[in-house]
GROMACS .gro file of N, CA, C and O in nm:
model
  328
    1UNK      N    1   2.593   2.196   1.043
    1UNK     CA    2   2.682   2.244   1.147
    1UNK      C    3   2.825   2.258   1.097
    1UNK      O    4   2.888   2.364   1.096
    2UNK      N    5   2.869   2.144   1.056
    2UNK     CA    6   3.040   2.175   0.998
    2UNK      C    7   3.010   2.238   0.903
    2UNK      O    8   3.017   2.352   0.950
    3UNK      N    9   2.973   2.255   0.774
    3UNK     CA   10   2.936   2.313   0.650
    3UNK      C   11   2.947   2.475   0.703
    3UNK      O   12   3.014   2.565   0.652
    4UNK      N   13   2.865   2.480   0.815
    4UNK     CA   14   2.861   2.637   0.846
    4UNK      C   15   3.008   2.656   0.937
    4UNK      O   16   3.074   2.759   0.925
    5UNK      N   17   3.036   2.583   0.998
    5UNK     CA   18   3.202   2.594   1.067
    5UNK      C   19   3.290   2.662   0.976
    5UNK      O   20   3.350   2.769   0.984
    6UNK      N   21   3.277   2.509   0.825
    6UNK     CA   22   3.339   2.610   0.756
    6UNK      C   23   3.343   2.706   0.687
    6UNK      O   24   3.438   2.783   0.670
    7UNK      N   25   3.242   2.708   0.644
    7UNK     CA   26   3.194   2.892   0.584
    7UNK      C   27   3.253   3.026   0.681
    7UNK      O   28   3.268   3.145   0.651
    8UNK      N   29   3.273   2.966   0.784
    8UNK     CA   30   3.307   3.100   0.896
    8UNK      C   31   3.450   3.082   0.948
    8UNK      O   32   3.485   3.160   1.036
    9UNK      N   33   3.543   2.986   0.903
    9UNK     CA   34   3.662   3.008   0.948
    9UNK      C   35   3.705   3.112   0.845
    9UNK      O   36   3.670   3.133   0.729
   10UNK      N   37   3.824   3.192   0.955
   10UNK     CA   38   3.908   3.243   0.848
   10UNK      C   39   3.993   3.208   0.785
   10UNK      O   40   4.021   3.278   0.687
   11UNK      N   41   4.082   3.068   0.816
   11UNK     CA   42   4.164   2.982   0.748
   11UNK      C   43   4.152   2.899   0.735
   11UNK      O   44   4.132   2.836   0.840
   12UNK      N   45   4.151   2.810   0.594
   12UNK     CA   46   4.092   2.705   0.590
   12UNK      C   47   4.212   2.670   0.428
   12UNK      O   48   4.246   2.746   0.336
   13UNK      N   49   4.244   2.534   0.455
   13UNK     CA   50   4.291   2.467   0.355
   13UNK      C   51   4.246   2.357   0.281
   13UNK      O   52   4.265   2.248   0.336
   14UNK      N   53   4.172   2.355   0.129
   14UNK     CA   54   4.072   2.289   0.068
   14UNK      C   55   4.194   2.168  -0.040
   14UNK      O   56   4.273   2.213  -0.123
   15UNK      N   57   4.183   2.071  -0.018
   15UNK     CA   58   4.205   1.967  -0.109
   15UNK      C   59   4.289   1.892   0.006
   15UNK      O   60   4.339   1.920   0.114
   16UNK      N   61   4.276   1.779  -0.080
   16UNK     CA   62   4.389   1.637   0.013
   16UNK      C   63   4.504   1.660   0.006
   16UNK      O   64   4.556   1.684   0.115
   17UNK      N   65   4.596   1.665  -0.118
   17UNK     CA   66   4.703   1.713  -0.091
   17UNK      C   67   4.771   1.828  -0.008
   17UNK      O   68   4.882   1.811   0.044
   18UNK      N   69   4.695   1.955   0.003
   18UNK     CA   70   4.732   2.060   0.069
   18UNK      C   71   4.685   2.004   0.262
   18UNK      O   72   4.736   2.049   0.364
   19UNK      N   73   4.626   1.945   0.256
   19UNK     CA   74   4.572   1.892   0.388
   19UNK      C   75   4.653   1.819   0.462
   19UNK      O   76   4.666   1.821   0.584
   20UNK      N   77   4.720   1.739   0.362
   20UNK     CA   78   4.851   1.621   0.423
   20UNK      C   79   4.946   1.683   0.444
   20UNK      O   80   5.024   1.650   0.533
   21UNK      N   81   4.962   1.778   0.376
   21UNK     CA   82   5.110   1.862   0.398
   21UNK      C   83   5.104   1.955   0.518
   21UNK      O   84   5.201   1.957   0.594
   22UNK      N   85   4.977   2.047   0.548
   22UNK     CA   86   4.969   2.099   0.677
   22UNK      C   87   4.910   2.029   0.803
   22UNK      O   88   4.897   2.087   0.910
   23UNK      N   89   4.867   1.871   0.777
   23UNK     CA   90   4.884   1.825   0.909
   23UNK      C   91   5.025   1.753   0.988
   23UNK      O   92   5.069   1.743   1.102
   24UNK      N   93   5.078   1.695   0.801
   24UNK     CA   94   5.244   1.654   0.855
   24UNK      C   95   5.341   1.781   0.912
   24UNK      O   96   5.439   1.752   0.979
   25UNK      N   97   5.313   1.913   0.885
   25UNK     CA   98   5.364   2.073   0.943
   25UNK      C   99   5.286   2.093   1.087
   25UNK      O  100   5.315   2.192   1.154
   26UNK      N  101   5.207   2.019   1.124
   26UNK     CA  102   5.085   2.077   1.245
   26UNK      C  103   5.071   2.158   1.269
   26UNK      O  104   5.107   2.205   1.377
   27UNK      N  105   4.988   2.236   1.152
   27UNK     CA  106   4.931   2.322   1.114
   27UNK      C  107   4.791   2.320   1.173
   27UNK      O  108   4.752   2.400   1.259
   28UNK      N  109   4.698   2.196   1.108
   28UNK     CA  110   4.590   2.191   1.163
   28UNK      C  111   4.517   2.194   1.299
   28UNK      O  112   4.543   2.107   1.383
   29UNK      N  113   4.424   2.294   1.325
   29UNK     CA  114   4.257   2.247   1.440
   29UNK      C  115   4.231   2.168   1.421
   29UNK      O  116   4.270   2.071   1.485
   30UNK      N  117   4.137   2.156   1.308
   30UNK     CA  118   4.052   2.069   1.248
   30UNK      C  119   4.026   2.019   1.091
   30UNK      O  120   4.055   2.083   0.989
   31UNK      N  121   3.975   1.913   1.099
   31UNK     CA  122   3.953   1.863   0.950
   31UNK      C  123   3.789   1.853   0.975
   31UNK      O  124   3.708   1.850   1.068
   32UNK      N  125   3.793   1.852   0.810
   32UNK     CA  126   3.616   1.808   0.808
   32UNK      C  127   3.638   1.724   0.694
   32UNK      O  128   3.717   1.788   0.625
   33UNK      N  129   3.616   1.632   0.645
   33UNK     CA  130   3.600   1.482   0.586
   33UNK      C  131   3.461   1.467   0.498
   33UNK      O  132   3.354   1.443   0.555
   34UNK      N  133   3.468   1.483   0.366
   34UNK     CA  134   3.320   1.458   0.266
   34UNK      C  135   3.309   1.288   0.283
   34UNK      O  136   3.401   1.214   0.246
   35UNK      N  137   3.214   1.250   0.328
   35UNK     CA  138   3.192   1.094   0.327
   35UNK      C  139   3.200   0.990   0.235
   35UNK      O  140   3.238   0.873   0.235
   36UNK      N  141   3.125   1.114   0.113
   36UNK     CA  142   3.166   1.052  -0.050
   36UNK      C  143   3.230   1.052  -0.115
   36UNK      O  144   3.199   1.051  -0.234
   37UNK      N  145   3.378   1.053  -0.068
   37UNK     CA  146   3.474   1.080  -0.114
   37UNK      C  147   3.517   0.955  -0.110
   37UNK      O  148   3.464   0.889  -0.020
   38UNK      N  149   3.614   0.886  -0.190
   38UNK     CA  150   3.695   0.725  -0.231
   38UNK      C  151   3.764   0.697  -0.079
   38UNK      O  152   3.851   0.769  -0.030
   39UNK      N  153   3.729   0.624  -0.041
   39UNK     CA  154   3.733   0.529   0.058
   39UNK      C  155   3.864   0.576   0.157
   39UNK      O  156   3.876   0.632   0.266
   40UNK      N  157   3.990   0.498   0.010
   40UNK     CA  158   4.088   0.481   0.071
   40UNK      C  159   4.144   0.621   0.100
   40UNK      O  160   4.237   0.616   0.180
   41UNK      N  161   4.112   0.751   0.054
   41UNK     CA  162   4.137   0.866   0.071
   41UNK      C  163   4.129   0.927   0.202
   41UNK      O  164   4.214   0.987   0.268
   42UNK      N  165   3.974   0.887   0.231
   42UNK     CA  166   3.958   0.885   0.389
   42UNK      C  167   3.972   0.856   0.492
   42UNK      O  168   3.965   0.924   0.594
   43UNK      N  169   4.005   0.681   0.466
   43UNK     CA  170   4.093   0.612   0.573
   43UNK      C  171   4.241   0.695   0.561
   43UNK      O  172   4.314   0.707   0.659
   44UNK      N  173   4.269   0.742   0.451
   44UNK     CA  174   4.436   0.781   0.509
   44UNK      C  175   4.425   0.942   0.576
   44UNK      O  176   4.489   0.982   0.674
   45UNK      N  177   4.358   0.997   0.522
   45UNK     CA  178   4.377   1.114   0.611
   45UNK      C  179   4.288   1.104   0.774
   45UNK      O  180   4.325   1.183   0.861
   46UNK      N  181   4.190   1.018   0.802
   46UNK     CA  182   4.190   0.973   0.936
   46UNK      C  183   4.270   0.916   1.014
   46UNK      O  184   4.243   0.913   1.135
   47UNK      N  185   4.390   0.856   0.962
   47UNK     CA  186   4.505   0.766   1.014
   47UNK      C  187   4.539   0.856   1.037
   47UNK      O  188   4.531   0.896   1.153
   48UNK      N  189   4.593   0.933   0.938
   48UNK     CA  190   4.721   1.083   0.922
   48UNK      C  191   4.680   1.204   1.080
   48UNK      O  192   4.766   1.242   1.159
   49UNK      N  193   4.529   1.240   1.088
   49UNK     CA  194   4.454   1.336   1.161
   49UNK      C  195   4.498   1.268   1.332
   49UNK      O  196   4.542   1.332   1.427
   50UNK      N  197   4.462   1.097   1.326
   50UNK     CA  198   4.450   1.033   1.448
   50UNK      C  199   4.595   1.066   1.478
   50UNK      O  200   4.602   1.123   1.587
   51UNK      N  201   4.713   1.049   1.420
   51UNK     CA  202   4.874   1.048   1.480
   51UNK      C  203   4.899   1.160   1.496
   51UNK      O  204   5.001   1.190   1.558
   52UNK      N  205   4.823   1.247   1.449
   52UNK     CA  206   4.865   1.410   1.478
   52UNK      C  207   4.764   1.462   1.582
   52UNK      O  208   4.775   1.579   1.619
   53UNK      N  209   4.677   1.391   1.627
   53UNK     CA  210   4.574   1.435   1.766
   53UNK      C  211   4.469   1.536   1.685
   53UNK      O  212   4.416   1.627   1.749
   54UNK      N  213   4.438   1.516   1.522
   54UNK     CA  214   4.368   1.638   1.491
   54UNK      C  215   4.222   1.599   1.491
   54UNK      O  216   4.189   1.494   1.436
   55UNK      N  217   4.132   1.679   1.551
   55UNK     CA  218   3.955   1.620   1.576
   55UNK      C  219   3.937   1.640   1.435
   55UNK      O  220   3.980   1.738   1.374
   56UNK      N  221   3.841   1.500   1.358
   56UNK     CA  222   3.767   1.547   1.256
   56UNK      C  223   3.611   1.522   1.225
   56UNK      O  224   3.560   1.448   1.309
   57UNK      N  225   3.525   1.565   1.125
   57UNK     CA  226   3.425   1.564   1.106
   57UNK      C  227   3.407   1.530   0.994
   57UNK      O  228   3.471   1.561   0.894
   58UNK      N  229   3.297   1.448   1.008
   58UNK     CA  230   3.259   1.339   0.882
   58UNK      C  231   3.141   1.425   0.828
   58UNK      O  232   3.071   1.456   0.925
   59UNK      N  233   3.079   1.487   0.690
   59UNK     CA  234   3.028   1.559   0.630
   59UNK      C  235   2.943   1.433   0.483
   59UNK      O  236   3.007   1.351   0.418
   60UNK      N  237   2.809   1.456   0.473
   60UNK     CA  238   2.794   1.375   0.421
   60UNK      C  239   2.800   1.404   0.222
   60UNK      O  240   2.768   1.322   0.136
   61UNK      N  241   2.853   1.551   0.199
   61UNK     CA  242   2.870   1.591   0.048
   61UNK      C  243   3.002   1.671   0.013
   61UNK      O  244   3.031   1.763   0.089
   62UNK      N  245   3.075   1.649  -0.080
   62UNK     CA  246   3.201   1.646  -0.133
   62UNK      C  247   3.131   1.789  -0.202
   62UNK      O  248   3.203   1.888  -0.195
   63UNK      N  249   3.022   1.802  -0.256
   63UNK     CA  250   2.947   1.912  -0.332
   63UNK      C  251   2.929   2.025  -0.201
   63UNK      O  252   2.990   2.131  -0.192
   64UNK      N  253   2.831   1.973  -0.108
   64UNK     CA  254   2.790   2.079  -0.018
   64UNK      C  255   2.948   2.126   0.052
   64UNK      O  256   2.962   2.247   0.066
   65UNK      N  257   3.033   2.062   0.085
   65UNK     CA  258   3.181   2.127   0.142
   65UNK      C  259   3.212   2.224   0.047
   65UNK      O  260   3.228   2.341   0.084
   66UNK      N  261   3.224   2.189  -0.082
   66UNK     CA  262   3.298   2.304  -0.160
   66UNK      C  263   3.238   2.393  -0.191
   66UNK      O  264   3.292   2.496  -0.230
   67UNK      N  265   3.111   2.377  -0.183
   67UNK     CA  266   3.049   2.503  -0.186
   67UNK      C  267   3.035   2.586  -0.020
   67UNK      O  268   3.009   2.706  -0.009
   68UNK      N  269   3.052   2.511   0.074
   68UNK     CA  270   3.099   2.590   0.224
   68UNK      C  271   3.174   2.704   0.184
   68UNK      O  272   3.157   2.826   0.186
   69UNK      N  273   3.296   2.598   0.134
   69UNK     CA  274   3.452   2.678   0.102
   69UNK      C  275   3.448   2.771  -0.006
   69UNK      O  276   3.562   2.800  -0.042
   70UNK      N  277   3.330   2.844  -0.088
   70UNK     CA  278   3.324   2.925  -0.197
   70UNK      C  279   3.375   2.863  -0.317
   70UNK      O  280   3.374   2.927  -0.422
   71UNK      N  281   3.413   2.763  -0.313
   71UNK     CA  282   3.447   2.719  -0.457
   71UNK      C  283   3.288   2.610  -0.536
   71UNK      O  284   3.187   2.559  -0.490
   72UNK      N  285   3.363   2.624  -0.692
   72UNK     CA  286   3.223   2.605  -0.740
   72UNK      C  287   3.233   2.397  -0.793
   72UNK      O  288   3.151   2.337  -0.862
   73UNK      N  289   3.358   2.343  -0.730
   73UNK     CA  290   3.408   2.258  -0.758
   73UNK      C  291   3.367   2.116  -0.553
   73UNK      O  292   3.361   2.166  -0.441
   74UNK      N  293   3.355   2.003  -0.575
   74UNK     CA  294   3.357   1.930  -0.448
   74UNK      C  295   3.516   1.935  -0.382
   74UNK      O  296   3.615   1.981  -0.438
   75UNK      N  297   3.510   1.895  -0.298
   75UNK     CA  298   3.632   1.904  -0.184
   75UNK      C  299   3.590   1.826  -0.144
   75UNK      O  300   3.470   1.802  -0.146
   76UNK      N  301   3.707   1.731  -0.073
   76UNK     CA  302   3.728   1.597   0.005
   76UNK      C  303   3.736   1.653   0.094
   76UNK      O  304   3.636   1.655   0.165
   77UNK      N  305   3.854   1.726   0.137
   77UNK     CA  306   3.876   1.755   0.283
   77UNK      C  307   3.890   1.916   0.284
   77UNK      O  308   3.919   1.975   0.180
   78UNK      N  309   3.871   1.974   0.388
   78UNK     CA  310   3.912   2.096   0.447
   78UNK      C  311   3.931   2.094   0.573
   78UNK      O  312   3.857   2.050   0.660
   79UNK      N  313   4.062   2.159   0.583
   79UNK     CA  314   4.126   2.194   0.764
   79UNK      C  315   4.117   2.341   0.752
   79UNK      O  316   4.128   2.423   0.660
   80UNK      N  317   4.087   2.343   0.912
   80UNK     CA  318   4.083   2.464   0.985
   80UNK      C  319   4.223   2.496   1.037
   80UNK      O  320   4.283   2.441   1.130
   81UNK      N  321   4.265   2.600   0.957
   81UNK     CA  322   4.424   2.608   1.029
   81UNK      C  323   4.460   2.688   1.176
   81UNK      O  324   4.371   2.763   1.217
   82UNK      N  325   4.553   2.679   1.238
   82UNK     CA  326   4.599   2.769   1.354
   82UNK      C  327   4.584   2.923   1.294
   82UNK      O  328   4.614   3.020   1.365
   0.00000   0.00000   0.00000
Protein backbone atom coordinates (compact mmCIF):
# COMPACT_ATOMS: atom_id res chain seq x y z
CA UNK A 1 0.00 0.00 0.00
CA UNK A 2 2.59 2.83 0.92
CA UNK A 3 5.24 1.39 -1.53
CA UNK A 4 2.49 1.98 -4.19
CA UNK A 5 1.52 5.59 -2.52
CA UNK A 6 4.79 6.18 -3.27
CA UNK A 7 5.36 5.14 -6.68
CA UNK A 8 2.34 7.47 -7.57
CA UNK A 9 3.09 10.68 -5.88
CA UNK A 10 4.24 13.36 -7.91
CA UNK A 11 6.48 14.85 -5.24
CA UNK A 12 8.33 13.09 -3.21
CA UNK A 13 11.62 13.79 -1.23
CA UNK A 14 14.03 10.61 -0.76
CA UNK A 15 16.75 10.61 2.03
CA UNK A 16 16.87 11.76 5.83
CA UNK A 17 18.59 14.66 5.43
CA UNK A 18 16.44 16.20 2.65
CA UNK A 19 13.36 15.02 4.81
CA UNK A 20 14.44 17.02 7.99
CA UNK A 21 14.91 20.01 6.14
CA UNK A 22 11.38 19.95 4.41
CA UNK A 23 9.56 19.00 7.47
CA UNK A 24 11.49 21.80 9.62
CA UNK A 25 10.12 24.21 6.14
CA UNK A 26 6.49 22.32 6.40
CA UNK A 27 6.73 21.20 3.44
CA UNK A 28 5.56 17.78 4.17
CA UNK A 29 1.88 15.46 3.77
CA UNK A 30 3.44 12.62 4.53
CA UNK A 31 6.37 10.46 5.46
CA UNK A 32 6.83 6.83 4.95
CA UNK A 33 9.55 5.32 7.38
CA UNK A 34 11.77 1.88 6.19
CA UNK A 35 11.60 -0.11 9.54
CA UNK A 36 15.13 -1.35 8.85
CA UNK A 37 16.56 1.45 8.99
CA UNK A 38 19.07 2.34 12.44
CA UNK A 39 16.90 2.87 15.15
CA UNK A 40 17.92 6.10 16.31
CA UNK A 41 17.24 7.55 12.77
CA UNK A 42 13.71 6.68 13.14
CA UNK A 43 12.97 7.67 16.47
CA UNK A 44 14.21 11.17 15.36
CA UNK A 45 12.38 11.71 12.39
CA UNK A 46 9.11 10.36 14.25
CA UNK A 47 9.74 12.96 17.02
CA UNK A 48 10.56 15.59 14.18
CA UNK A 49 7.00 14.30 11.96
CA UNK A 50 4.97 14.16 15.60
CA UNK A 51 5.87 18.24 16.35
CA UNK A 52 5.09 19.09 12.92
CA UNK A 53 1.50 17.10 12.92
CA UNK A 54 3.04 15.05 9.86
CA UNK A 55 1.06 11.34 9.48
CA UNK A 56 3.66 8.63 8.93
CA UNK A 57 4.01 5.11 7.71
CA UNK A 58 6.10 2.45 8.89
CA UNK A 59 7.30 0.26 5.69
CA UNK A 60 8.96 -2.90 6.40
CA UNK A 61 12.20 -2.51 3.48
CA UNK A 62 14.73 0.32 3.09
CA UNK A 63 15.28 -1.86 -0.45
CA UNK A 64 11.53 -2.15 -1.45
CA UNK A 65 11.08 2.01 -0.72
CA UNK A 66 13.85 2.85 -3.00
CA UNK A 67 12.95 0.97 -5.42
CA UNK A 68 9.08 2.63 -5.02
CA UNK A 69 11.07 5.87 -5.51
CA UNK A 70 12.95 4.61 -8.90
CA UNK A 71 16.17 4.62 -7.45
CA UNK A 72 18.40 1.56 -7.58
CA UNK A 73 19.85 2.35 -4.01
CA UNK A 74 17.51 1.76 -0.16
CA UNK A 75 15.92 4.89 1.33
CA UNK A 76 15.10 5.45 4.93
CA UNK A 77 12.60 7.90 4.49
CA UNK A 78 10.45 9.50 1.80
CA UNK A 79 7.91 12.50 2.16
CA UNK A 80 5.14 13.31 0.14
CA UNK A 81 5.43 16.99 -0.44
CA UNK A 82 2.57 19.81 -0.74
Amino acid sequence: MSYEKVSQAHKIIVGTKQTVKALKQDQVKELVIAEDADSRIIKMIIELAAQQNVPFTLVDSMKKLGKACGIEVGAVTVAIIN
